Amino acid sequence: MWYTLALLSSLTFGLGGFMMKVSSSKRGSTAHLLWGLYLSGTICFFTWVLLTDSWLLNMEVILAGLIIGFGTAIGNLLFMFALEHGPASLTSPVVNSNVIFTIGLSMVWYGEELAFFEWLGVSMLVFAVLLLPIDPNEKLRIRSLTWYLLVIAAMFLFFLRNGGLKVTEELHLPNAMILFISYFFALIWFSIEIIRRKNKDVACERRKIGIRWGLGSGIFSFLGMQIYAIAVANGPASIVAPIFSTNSLVVALLSIWIYKERLSKLQAISLIVLFVGLVFTRL
């Protein structure tokens, strides 16, 4: 069951990521996109907490929620800033490599063990995720020290989100409540960011596009993160985390299908490695 949930978390979170790409292609405001995402996500998590009667408010839960919320909100911001200083071909795979830390945390700290084929499958999944964004037509040499600082910080912050949910699950804390707090924190952060900028440099139509697609993205982001949290609670994070990280492949496949983007040789290899890796993790 946990394996199916891990695949479903990747699919749903990937759909949310694709909506963010749609907003970007339509020149929607990034700040308003993220505001809309965390608004609908907060509402969804609040509703889920009430429906599952998992409301719990103490210092441990609040602290965990703030840490994970900081990871997701500031991680997204730094990732976007990094794209301004270096190619997506390197930025995306370096940031996505945070999954390696989650695997290490699960195995070293919590004693999870992988069989040979599981090891092989997980390695192939990580390789596929890192290989996918590489564009052979882009210059991969980066001179900017700022880029290195941004991607390293973003990588660590996303680990706070993904690895943090493994830690909170092991502490028997309610992850739904923690995710509600984290999304609410991010909502407040981007509300302040929008107010601070006073929207002088953002046209009304761009704001509407960002908010519209952000609201839709937030619903799928909620589904992806909540299903991921359930999968981590029922299965080994050393396998669940790399499967979840393949959500970037969902975005790529939808982009190829909807926007008629061409599939490069490296992307084709990445997809083949992905499917073979998924098979190995089940052997």
PDB file of C-alpha atoms in Angstrom:
ATOM      1  CA  MET A   1       0.000   0.000   0.000  1.00  0.00           C
ATOM      2  CA  TRP A   2       2.750   2.461   0.922  1.00  0.00           C
ATOM      3  CA  TYR A   3       4.399   1.922  -2.483  1.00  0.00           C
ATOM      4  CA  THR A   4       1.206   2.886  -4.328  1.00  0.00           C
ATOM      5  CA  LEU A   5       0.857   5.929  -2.070  1.00  0.00           C
ATOM      6  CA  ALA A   6       4.453   6.962  -2.832  1.00  0.00           C
ATOM      7  CA  LEU A   7       3.737   6.824  -6.572  1.00  0.00           C
ATOM      8  CA  LEU A   8       0.494   8.743  -6.065  1.00  0.00           C
ATOM      9  CA  SER A   9       2.292  11.429  -4.030  1.00  0.00           C
ATOM     10  CA  SER A  10       4.751  11.937  -6.882  1.00  0.00           C
ATOM     11  CA  LEU A  11       1.930  12.198  -9.443  1.00  0.00           C
ATOM     12  CA  THR A  12      -0.211  14.667  -7.495  1.00  0.00           C
ATOM     13  CA  PHE A  13       2.697  16.866  -6.380  1.00  0.00           C
ATOM     14  CA  GLY A  14       3.950  16.815  -9.970  1.00  0.00           C
ATOM     15  CA  LEU A  15       0.568  18.070 -11.197  1.00  0.00           C
ATOM     16  CA  GLY A  16       0.902  20.972  -8.764  1.00  0.00           C
ATOM     17  CA  GLY A  17       4.384  21.681 -10.101  1.00  0.00           C
ATOM     18  CA  PHE A  18       3.078  21.644 -13.672  1.00  0.00           C
ATOM     19  CA  MET A  19       0.473  24.267 -12.768  1.00  0.00           C
ATOM     20  CA  MET A  20       3.312  26.460 -11.538  1.00  0.00           C
ATOM     21  CA  LYS A  21       4.988  25.993 -14.911  1.00  0.00           C
ATOM     22  CA  VAL A  22       1.745  26.971 -16.678  1.00  0.00           C
ATOM     23  CA  SER A  23       1.568  30.153 -14.626  1.00  0.00           C
ATOM     24  CA  SER A  24       5.171  30.950 -15.497  1.00  0.00           C
ATOM     25  CA  SER A  25       4.533  30.375 -19.214  1.00  0.00           C
ATOM     26  CA  LYS A  26       1.580  32.788 -19.028  1.00  0.00           C
ATOM     27  CA  ARG A  27       3.825  35.347 -17.248  1.00  0.00           C
ATOM     28  CA  GLY A  28       1.926  35.096 -13.967  1.00  0.00           C
ATOM     29  CA  SER A  29       3.361  36.812 -10.900  1.00  0.00           C
ATOM     30  CA  THR A  30       5.579  34.398  -8.950  1.00  0.00           C
ATOM     31  CA  ALA A  31       4.812  35.999  -5.582  1.00  0.00           C
ATOM     32  CA  HIS A  32       1.056  35.793  -6.205  1.00  0.00           C
ATOM     33  CA  LEU A  33       1.410  32.255  -7.517  1.00  0.00           C
ATOM     34  CA  LEU A  34       3.049  31.113  -4.283  1.00  0.00           C
ATOM     35  CA  TRP A  35       0.571  33.112  -2.212  1.00  0.00           C
ATOM     36  CA  GLY A  36      -2.326  31.355  -3.954  1.00  0.00           C
ATOM     37  CA  LEU A  37      -0.596  27.985  -3.565  1.00  0.00           C
ATOM     38  CA  TYR A  38      -0.148  28.349   0.184  1.00  0.00           C
ATOM     39  CA  LEU A  39      -3.634  29.825   0.621  1.00  0.00           C
ATOM     40  CA  SER A  40      -5.459  26.846  -0.898  1.00  0.00           C
ATOM     41  CA  GLY A  41      -2.926  24.457   0.661  1.00  0.00           C
ATOM     42  CA  THR A  42      -3.535  25.934   4.119  1.00  0.00           C
ATOM     43  CA  ILE A  43      -7.316  25.641   3.692  1.00  0.00           C
ATOM     44  CA  CYS A  44      -6.993  22.015   2.529  1.00  0.00           C
ATOM     45  CA  PHE A  45      -4.740  21.007   5.430  1.00  0.00           C
ATOM     46  CA  PHE A  46      -6.986  22.799   7.934  1.00  0.00           C
ATOM     47  CA  THR A  47      -9.997  20.916   6.561  1.00  0.00           C
ATOM     48  CA  TRP A  48      -8.081  17.613   6.662  1.00  0.00           C
ATOM     49  CA  VAL A  49      -7.016  18.195  10.267  1.00  0.00           C
ATOM     50  CA  LEU A  50     -10.638  18.808  11.278  1.00  0.00           C
ATOM     51  CA  LEU A  51     -11.954  15.798   9.342  1.00  0.00           C
ATOM     52  CA  THR A  52      -9.344  13.436  10.805  1.00  0.00           C
ATOM     53  CA  ASP A  53      -9.608  14.943  14.301  1.00  0.00           C
ATOM     54  CA  SER A  54      -5.816  15.387  14.378  1.00  0.00           C
ATOM     55  CA  TRP A  55      -5.753  18.874  15.838  1.00  0.00           C
ATOM     56  CA  LEU A  56      -2.874  19.128  18.306  1.00  0.00           C
ATOM     57  CA  LEU A  57      -1.185  22.350  19.291  1.00  0.00           C
ATOM     58  CA  ASN A  58       1.895  22.190  21.499  1.00  0.00           C
ATOM     59  CA  MET A  59       5.441  23.547  21.320  1.00  0.00           C
ATOM     60  CA  GLU A  60       6.825  20.462  19.532  1.00  0.00           C
ATOM     61  CA  VAL A  61       4.189  20.601  16.789  1.00  0.00           C
ATOM     62  CA  ILE A  62       4.473  24.379  16.358  1.00  0.00           C
ATOM     63  CA  LEU A  63       8.285  24.253  16.184  1.00  0.00           C
ATOM     64  CA  ALA A  64       8.240  21.388  13.675  1.00  0.00           C
ATOM     65  CA  GLY A  65       5.643  23.203  11.573  1.00  0.00           C
ATOM     66  CA  LEU A  66       7.679  26.418  11.540  1.00  0.00           C
ATOM     67  CA  ILE A  67      10.894  24.600  10.589  1.00  0.00           C
ATOM     68  CA  ILE A  68       9.235  22.671   7.749  1.00  0.00           C
ATOM     69  CA  GLY A  69       7.340  25.800   6.680  1.00  0.00           C
ATOM     70  CA  PHE A  70      10.581  27.776   6.619  1.00  0.00           C
ATOM     71  CA  GLY A  71      12.134  25.019   4.519  1.00  0.00           C
ATOM     72  CA  THR A  72       9.397  24.980   1.904  1.00  0.00           C
ATOM     73  CA  ALA A  73       8.771  28.757   1.673  1.00  0.00           C
ATOM     74  CA  ILE A  74      12.342  30.017   1.693  1.00  0.00           C
ATOM     75  CA  GLY A  75      13.514  26.979  -0.284  1.00  0.00           C
ATOM     76  CA  ASN A  76      11.159  27.944  -3.119  1.00  0.00           C
ATOM     77  CA  LEU A  77      12.328  31.558  -2.996  1.00  0.00           C
ATOM     78  CA  LEU A  78      16.031  30.697  -3.074  1.00  0.00           C
ATOM     79  CA  PHE A  79      15.462  28.178  -5.877  1.00  0.00           C
ATOM     80  CA  MET A  80      13.885  30.891  -8.026  1.00  0.00           C
ATOM     81  CA  PHE A  81      16.681  33.326  -7.195  1.00  0.00           C
ATOM     82  CA  ALA A  82      19.239  30.649  -8.136  1.00  0.00           C
ATOM     83  CA  LEU A  83      17.621  30.325 -11.582  1.00  0.00           C
ATOM     84  CA  GLU A  84      18.488  33.990 -12.150  1.00  0.00           C
ATOM     85  CA  HIS A  85      22.195  33.277 -11.597  1.00  0.00           C
ATOM     86  CA  GLY A  86      22.662  29.910 -13.297  1.00  0.00           C
ATOM     87  CA  PRO A  87      21.089  27.460 -15.771  1.00  0.00           C
ATOM     88  CA  ALA A  88      18.118  25.310 -14.818  1.00  0.00           C
ATOM     89  CA  SER A  89      20.129  22.381 -16.183  1.00  0.00           C
ATOM     90  CA  LEU A  90      22.300  22.481 -13.067  1.00  0.00           C
ATOM     91  CA  THR A  91      20.118  24.312 -10.564  1.00  0.00           C
ATOM     92  CA  SER A  92      17.274  21.790 -10.551  1.00  0.00           C
ATOM     93  CA  PRO A  93      19.319  18.576 -10.184  1.00  0.00           C
ATOM     94  CA  VAL A  94      21.575  20.032  -7.488  1.00  0.00           C
ATOM     95  CA  VAL A  95      18.575  21.193  -5.430  1.00  0.00           C
ATOM     96  CA  ASN A  96      16.743  17.891  -6.001  1.00  0.00           C
ATOM     97  CA  SER A  97      19.738  15.988  -4.668  1.00  0.00           C
ATOM     98  CA  ASN A  98      18.403  16.780  -1.176  1.00  0.00           C
ATOM     99  CA  VAL A  99      16.701  13.380  -1.453  1.00  0.00           C
ATOM    100  CA  ILE A 100      20.090  11.768  -0.824  1.00  0.00           C
ATOM    101  CA  PHE A 101      20.141  13.317   2.654  1.00  0.00           C
ATOM    102  CA  THR A 102      16.674  11.932   3.427  1.00  0.00           C
ATOM    103  CA  ILE A 103      17.832   8.463   2.362  1.00  0.00           C
ATOM    104  CA  GLY A 104      20.955   8.815   4.520  1.00  0.00           C
ATOM    105  CA  LEU A 105      18.934  10.046   7.491  1.00  0.00           C
ATOM    106  CA  SER A 106      16.559   7.098   7.233  1.00  0.00           C
ATOM    107  CA  MET A 107      19.332   4.514   6.998  1.00  0.00           C
ATOM    108  CA  VAL A 108      21.920   5.916   9.414  1.00  0.00           C
ATOM    109  CA  TRP A 109      19.692   7.434  12.093  1.00  0.00           C
ATOM    110  CA  TYR A 110      16.635   5.181  11.926  1.00  0.00           C
ATOM    111  CA  GLY A 111      18.290   1.935  10.852  1.00  0.00           C
ATOM    112  CA  GLU A 112      16.373   1.336   7.612  1.00  0.00           C
ATOM    113  CA  GLU A 113      17.976  -1.303   5.408  1.00  0.00           C
ATOM    114  CA  LEU A 114      17.718  -1.892   1.663  1.00  0.00           C
ATOM    115  CA  ALA A 115      18.120  -5.164  -0.203  1.00  0.00           C
ATOM    116  CA  PHE A 116      20.417  -5.255  -3.247  1.00  0.00           C
ATOM    117  CA  PHE A 117      17.687  -4.636  -5.838  1.00  0.00           C
ATOM    118  CA  GLU A 118      16.148  -1.905  -3.664  1.00  0.00           C
ATOM    119  CA  TRP A 119      19.572  -0.232  -3.478  1.00  0.00           C
ATOM    120  CA  LEU A 120      19.877  -0.491  -7.256  1.00  0.00           C
ATOM    121  CA  GLY A 121      16.359   0.826  -7.802  1.00  0.00           C
ATOM    122  CA  VAL A 122      16.791   3.782  -5.439  1.00  0.00           C
ATOM    123  CA  SER A 123      20.139   4.680  -7.056  1.00  0.00           C
ATOM    124  CA  MET A 124      18.506   4.639 -10.490  1.00  0.00           C
ATOM    125  CA  LEU A 125      15.626   6.839  -9.302  1.00  0.00           C
ATOM    126  CA  VAL A 126      18.012   9.425  -7.876  1.00  0.00           C
ATOM    127  CA  PHE A 127      20.117   9.295 -11.056  1.00  0.00           C
ATOM    128  CA  ALA A 128      17.010   9.765 -13.232  1.00  0.00           C
ATOM    129  CA  VAL A 129      15.872  12.804 -11.228  1.00  0.00           C
ATOM    130  CA  LEU A 130      19.325  14.416 -11.411  1.00  0.00           C
ATOM    131  CA  LEU A 131      19.747  13.653 -15.122  1.00  0.00           C
ATOM    132  CA  LEU A 132      16.349  14.892 -16.317  1.00  0.00           C
ATOM    133  CA  PRO A 133      16.861  18.701 -16.258  1.00  0.00           C
ATOM    134  CA  ILE A 134      20.302  18.675 -17.905  1.00  0.00           C
ATOM    135  CA  ASP A 135      20.186  20.484 -21.232  1.00  0.00           C
ATOM    136  CA  PRO A 136      23.240  19.810 -23.428  1.00  0.00           C
ATOM    137  CA  ASN A 137      22.596  23.093 -25.250  1.00  0.00           C
ATOM    138  CA  GLU A 138      23.078  25.217 -22.133  1.00  0.00           C
ATOM    139  CA  LYS A 139      26.422  26.393 -20.852  1.00  0.00           C
ATOM    140  CA  LEU A 140      27.081  24.468 -17.666  1.00  0.00           C
ATOM    141  CA  ARG A 141      30.004  26.515 -16.435  1.00  0.00           C
ATOM    142  CA  ILE A 142      28.987  28.843 -13.630  1.00  0.00           C
ATOM    143  CA  ARG A 143      31.168  31.657 -12.374  1.00  0.00           C
ATOM    144  CA  SER A 144      28.720  33.164  -9.883  1.00  0.00           C
ATOM    145  CA  LEU A 145      29.509  32.452  -6.220  1.00  0.00           C
ATOM    146  CA  THR A 146      25.962  33.604  -5.430  1.00  0.00           C
ATOM    147  CA  TRP A 147      24.543  30.666  -7.401  1.00  0.00           C
ATOM    148  CA  TYR A 148      26.526  28.140  -5.354  1.00  0.00           C
ATOM    149  CA  LEU A 149      25.370  29.686  -2.085  1.00  0.00           C
ATOM    150  CA  LEU A 150      21.728  29.790  -3.219  1.00  0.00           C
ATOM    151  CA  VAL A 151      21.509  26.179  -4.447  1.00  0.00           C
ATOM    152  CA  ILE A 152      23.273  24.768  -1.381  1.00  0.00           C
ATOM    153  CA  ALA A 153      20.912  26.705   0.890  1.00  0.00           C
ATOM    154  CA  ALA A 154      17.829  25.664  -1.155  1.00  0.00           C
ATOM    155  CA  MET A 155      18.944  22.030  -1.122  1.00  0.00           C
ATOM    156  CA  PHE A 156      19.260  22.070   2.675  1.00  0.00           C
ATOM    157  CA  LEU A 157      15.907  23.852   3.105  1.00  0.00           C
ATOM    158  CA  PHE A 158      14.034  21.312   0.978  1.00  0.00           C
ATOM    159  CA  PHE A 159      15.659  18.588   3.050  1.00  0.00           C
ATOM    160  CA  LEU A 160      14.147  20.265   6.114  1.00  0.00           C
ATOM    161  CA  ARG A 161      10.756  19.696   4.482  1.00  0.00           C
ATOM    162  CA  ASN A 162      11.128  16.138   3.182  1.00  0.00           C
ATOM    163  CA  GLY A 163      13.481  14.777   5.831  1.00  0.00           C
ATOM    164  CA  GLY A 164      11.666  16.731   8.532  1.00  0.00           C
ATOM    165  CA  LEU A 165       8.476  14.762   7.920  1.00  0.00           C
ATOM    166  CA  LYS A 166      10.405  11.537   8.503  1.00  0.00           C
ATOM    167  CA  VAL A 167      11.693  12.880  11.823  1.00  0.00           C
ATOM    168  CA  THR A 168       8.266  14.075  12.983  1.00  0.00           C
ATOM    169  CA  GLU A 169       6.718  10.740  12.027  1.00  0.00           C
ATOM    170  CA  GLU A 170       9.310   8.902  14.116  1.00  0.00           C
ATOM    171  CA  LEU A 171       8.476  11.254  17.003  1.00  0.00           C
ATOM    172  CA  HIS A 172       4.806  10.282  16.569  1.00  0.00           C
ATOM    173  CA  LEU A 173       3.755  13.853  15.889  1.00  0.00           C
ATOM    174  CA  PRO A 174       0.681  14.560  13.679  1.00  0.00           C
ATOM    175  CA  ASN A 175       2.132  15.396  10.263  1.00  0.00           C
ATOM    176  CA  ALA A 176      -1.172  16.772   8.969  1.00  0.00           C
ATOM    177  CA  MET A 177      -1.153  19.395  11.731  1.00  0.00           C
ATOM    178  CA  ILE A 178       2.513  20.125  11.130  1.00  0.00           C
ATOM    179  CA  LEU A 179       1.922  20.621   7.401  1.00  0.00           C
ATOM    180  CA  PHE A 180      -1.023  22.918   8.172  1.00  0.00           C
ATOM    181  CA  ILE A 181       1.230  25.096  10.325  1.00  0.00           C
ATOM    182  CA  SER A 182       4.018  25.024   7.722  1.00  0.00           C
ATOM    183  CA  TYR A 183       1.701  26.104   4.888  1.00  0.00           C
ATOM    184  CA  PHE A 184       0.119  28.767   7.095  1.00  0.00           C
ATOM    185  CA  PHE A 185       3.605  30.094   7.896  1.00  0.00           C
ATOM    186  CA  ALA A 186       4.429  30.217   4.173  1.00  0.00           C
ATOM    187  CA  LEU A 187       1.110  31.976   3.469  1.00  0.00           C
ATOM    188  CA  ILE A 188       1.937  34.694   5.995  1.00  0.00           C
ATOM    189  CA  TRP A 189       5.462  35.007   4.573  1.00  0.00           C
ATOM    190  CA  PHE A 190       4.268  35.594   0.999  1.00  0.00           C
ATOM    191  CA  SER A 191       1.448  37.878   2.162  1.00  0.00           C
ATOM    192  CA  ILE A 192       4.071  40.095   3.786  1.00  0.00           C
ATOM    193  CA  GLU A 193       6.240  39.815   0.664  1.00  0.00           C
ATOM    194  CA  ILE A 194       3.385  41.025  -1.574  1.00  0.00           C
ATOM    195  CA  ILE A 195       2.522  43.889   0.787  1.00  0.00           C
ATOM    196  CA  ARG A 196       6.191  44.868   1.054  1.00  0.00           C
ATOM    197  CA  ARG A 197       6.556  45.098  -2.723  1.00  0.00           C
ATOM    198  CA  LYS A 198       3.262  47.039  -2.977  1.00  0.00           C
ATOM    199  CA  ASN A 199       2.708  45.380  -6.382  1.00  0.00           C
ATOM    200  CA  LYS A 200       4.112  48.397  -8.226  1.00  0.00           C
ATOM    201  CA  ASP A 201       6.009  46.234 -10.682  1.00  0.00           C
ATOM    202  CA  VAL A 202       3.250  43.656 -11.259  1.00  0.00           C
ATOM    203  CA  ALA A 203       0.370  44.216 -13.695  1.00  0.00           C
ATOM    204  CA  CYS A 204      -3.135  43.308 -12.517  1.00  0.00           C
ATOM    205  CA  GLU A 205      -3.501  40.549 -15.117  1.00  0.00           C
ATOM    206  CA  ARG A 206      -0.218  38.934 -14.027  1.00  0.00           C
ATOM    207  CA  ARG A 207      -1.440  38.898 -10.427  1.00  0.00           C
ATOM    208  CA  LYS A 208      -4.704  37.220 -11.448  1.00  0.00           C
ATOM    209  CA  ILE A 209      -2.882  34.572 -13.480  1.00  0.00           C
ATOM    210  CA  GLY A 210      -0.500  33.835 -10.612  1.00  0.00           C
ATOM    211  CA  ILE A 211      -3.271  33.572  -8.005  1.00  0.00           C
ATOM    212  CA  ARG A 212      -5.533  31.468 -10.249  1.00  0.00           C
ATOM    213  CA  TRP A 213      -2.900  28.855 -11.034  1.00  0.00           C
ATOM    214  CA  GLY A 214      -1.469  29.070  -7.534  1.00  0.00           C
ATOM    215  CA  LEU A 215      -4.817  28.118  -5.993  1.00  0.00           C
ATOM    216  CA  GLY A 216      -5.023  25.053  -8.228  1.00  0.00           C
ATOM    217  CA  SER A 217      -1.398  24.155  -7.563  1.00  0.00           C
ATOM    218  CA  GLY A 218      -1.970  24.403  -3.812  1.00  0.00           C
ATOM    219  CA  ILE A 219      -4.697  21.745  -3.917  1.00  0.00           C
ATOM    220  CA  PHE A 220      -2.402  19.250  -5.646  1.00  0.00           C
ATOM    221  CA  SER A 221       0.494  20.305  -3.423  1.00  0.00           C
ATOM    222  CA  PHE A 222      -1.681  19.454  -0.401  1.00  0.00           C
ATOM    223  CA  LEU A 223      -2.587  16.074  -1.885  1.00  0.00           C
ATOM    224  CA  GLY A 224       1.039  15.292  -2.737  1.00  0.00           C
ATOM    225  CA  MET A 225       2.463  16.258   0.659  1.00  0.00           C
ATOM    226  CA  GLN A 226      -0.316  14.583   2.665  1.00  0.00           C
ATOM    227  CA  ILE A 227      -0.048  11.340   0.700  1.00  0.00           C
ATOM    228  CA  TYR A 228       3.749  11.507   1.054  1.00  0.00           C
ATOM    229  CA  ALA A 229       3.380  11.891   4.820  1.00  0.00           C
ATOM    230  CA  ILE A 230       1.096   8.824   4.953  1.00  0.00           C
ATOM    231  CA  ALA A 231       3.503   6.826   2.752  1.00  0.00           C
ATOM    232  CA  VAL A 232       6.452   7.718   5.012  1.00  0.00           C
ATOM    233  CA  ALA A 233       4.405   6.625   8.032  1.00  0.00           C
ATOM    234  CA  ASN A 234       3.771   3.207   6.497  1.00  0.00           C
ATOM    235  CA  GLY A 235       6.893   2.490   4.456  1.00  0.00           C
ATOM    236  CA  PRO A 236      10.672   3.074   4.396  1.00  0.00           C
ATOM    237  CA  ALA A 237      11.549   6.724   3.723  1.00  0.00           C
ATOM    238  CA  SER A 238      14.729   5.509   1.991  1.00  0.00           C
ATOM    239  CA  ILE A 239      12.459   4.317  -0.851  1.00  0.00           C
ATOM    240  CA  VAL A 240       9.452   6.640  -0.478  1.00  0.00           C
ATOM    241  CA  ALA A 241      11.565   9.830  -0.666  1.00  0.00           C
ATOM    242  CA  PRO A 242      13.276   9.052  -4.005  1.00  0.00           C
ATOM    243  CA  ILE A 243       9.936   7.952  -5.507  1.00  0.00           C
ATOM    244  CA  PHE A 244       8.369  11.224  -4.356  1.00  0.00           C
ATOM    245  CA  SER A 245      11.265  13.178  -5.875  1.00  0.00           C
ATOM    246  CA  THR A 246      10.305  11.862  -9.324  1.00  0.00           C
ATOM    247  CA  ASN A 247       7.500  14.466  -9.344  1.00  0.00           C
ATOM    248  CA  SER A 248       9.826  16.529 -11.551  1.00  0.00           C
ATOM    249  CA  LEU A 249       9.460  13.825 -14.209  1.00  0.00           C
ATOM    250  CA  VAL A 250       5.677  14.266 -14.087  1.00  0.00           C
ATOM    251  CA  VAL A 251       6.185  17.960 -14.851  1.00  0.00           C
ATOM    252  CA  ALA A 252       8.510  17.097 -17.724  1.00  0.00           C
ATOM    253  CA  LEU A 253       6.113  14.557 -19.276  1.00  0.00           C
ATOM    254  CA  LEU A 254       3.160  16.949 -19.050  1.00  0.00           C
ATOM    255  CA  SER A 255       5.270  19.722 -20.608  1.00  0.00           C
ATOM    256  CA  ILE A 256       6.192  17.425 -23.485  1.00  0.00           C
ATOM    257  CA  TRP A 257       2.543  16.453 -23.957  1.00  0.00           C
ATOM    258  CA  ILE A 258       0.825  19.850 -23.475  1.00  0.00           C
ATOM    259  CA  TYR A 259       3.454  22.225 -24.827  1.00  0.00           C
ATOM    260  CA  LYS A 260       4.800  19.835 -27.452  1.00  0.00           C
ATOM    261  CA  GLU A 261       8.289  20.158 -26.010  1.00  0.00           C
ATOM    262  CA  ARG A 262      10.781  17.843 -27.643  1.00  0.00           C
ATOM    263  CA  LEU A 263      12.137  14.919 -25.679  1.00  0.00           C
ATOM    264  CA  SER A 264      15.941  15.117 -25.667  1.00  0.00           C
ATOM    265  CA  LYS A 265      18.138  12.015 -25.656  1.00  0.00           C
ATOM    266  CA  LEU A 266      19.084  12.667 -22.043  1.00  0.00           C
ATOM    267  CA  GLN A 267      15.421  12.966 -21.063  1.00  0.00           C
ATOM    268  CA  ALA A 268      14.613   9.713 -22.857  1.00  0.00           C
ATOM    269  CA  ILE A 269      17.443   7.981 -20.991  1.00  0.00           C
ATOM    270  CA  SER A 270      16.198   9.529 -17.739  1.00  0.00           C
ATOM    271  CA  LEU A 271      12.687   8.135 -18.260  1.00  0.00           C
ATOM    272  CA  ILE A 272      13.995   4.657 -19.083  1.00  0.00           C
ATOM    273  CA  VAL A 273      16.207   4.684 -15.980  1.00  0.00           C
ATOM    274  CA  LEU A 274      13.208   5.853 -13.928  1.00  0.00           C
ATOM    275  CA  PHE A 275      10.929   3.017 -14.982  1.00  0.00           C
ATOM    276  CA  VAL A 276      13.641   0.391 -14.537  1.00  0.00           C
ATOM    277  CA  GLY A 277      14.421   1.845 -11.099  1.00  0.00           C
ATOM    278  CA  LEU A 278      10.753   1.626 -10.065  1.00  0.00           C
ATOM    279  CA  VAL A 279      10.706  -2.033 -11.077  1.00  0.00           C
ATOM    280  CA  PHE A 280      13.856  -2.783  -9.065  1.00  0.00           C
ATOM    281  CA  THR A 281      12.461  -1.148  -5.916  1.00  0.00           C
ATOM    282  CA  ARG A 282       9.637  -3.704  -5.981  1.00  0.00           C
ATOM    283  CA  LEU A 283      11.801  -6.817  -6.483  1.00  0.00           C
TER     284      LEU A 283
END
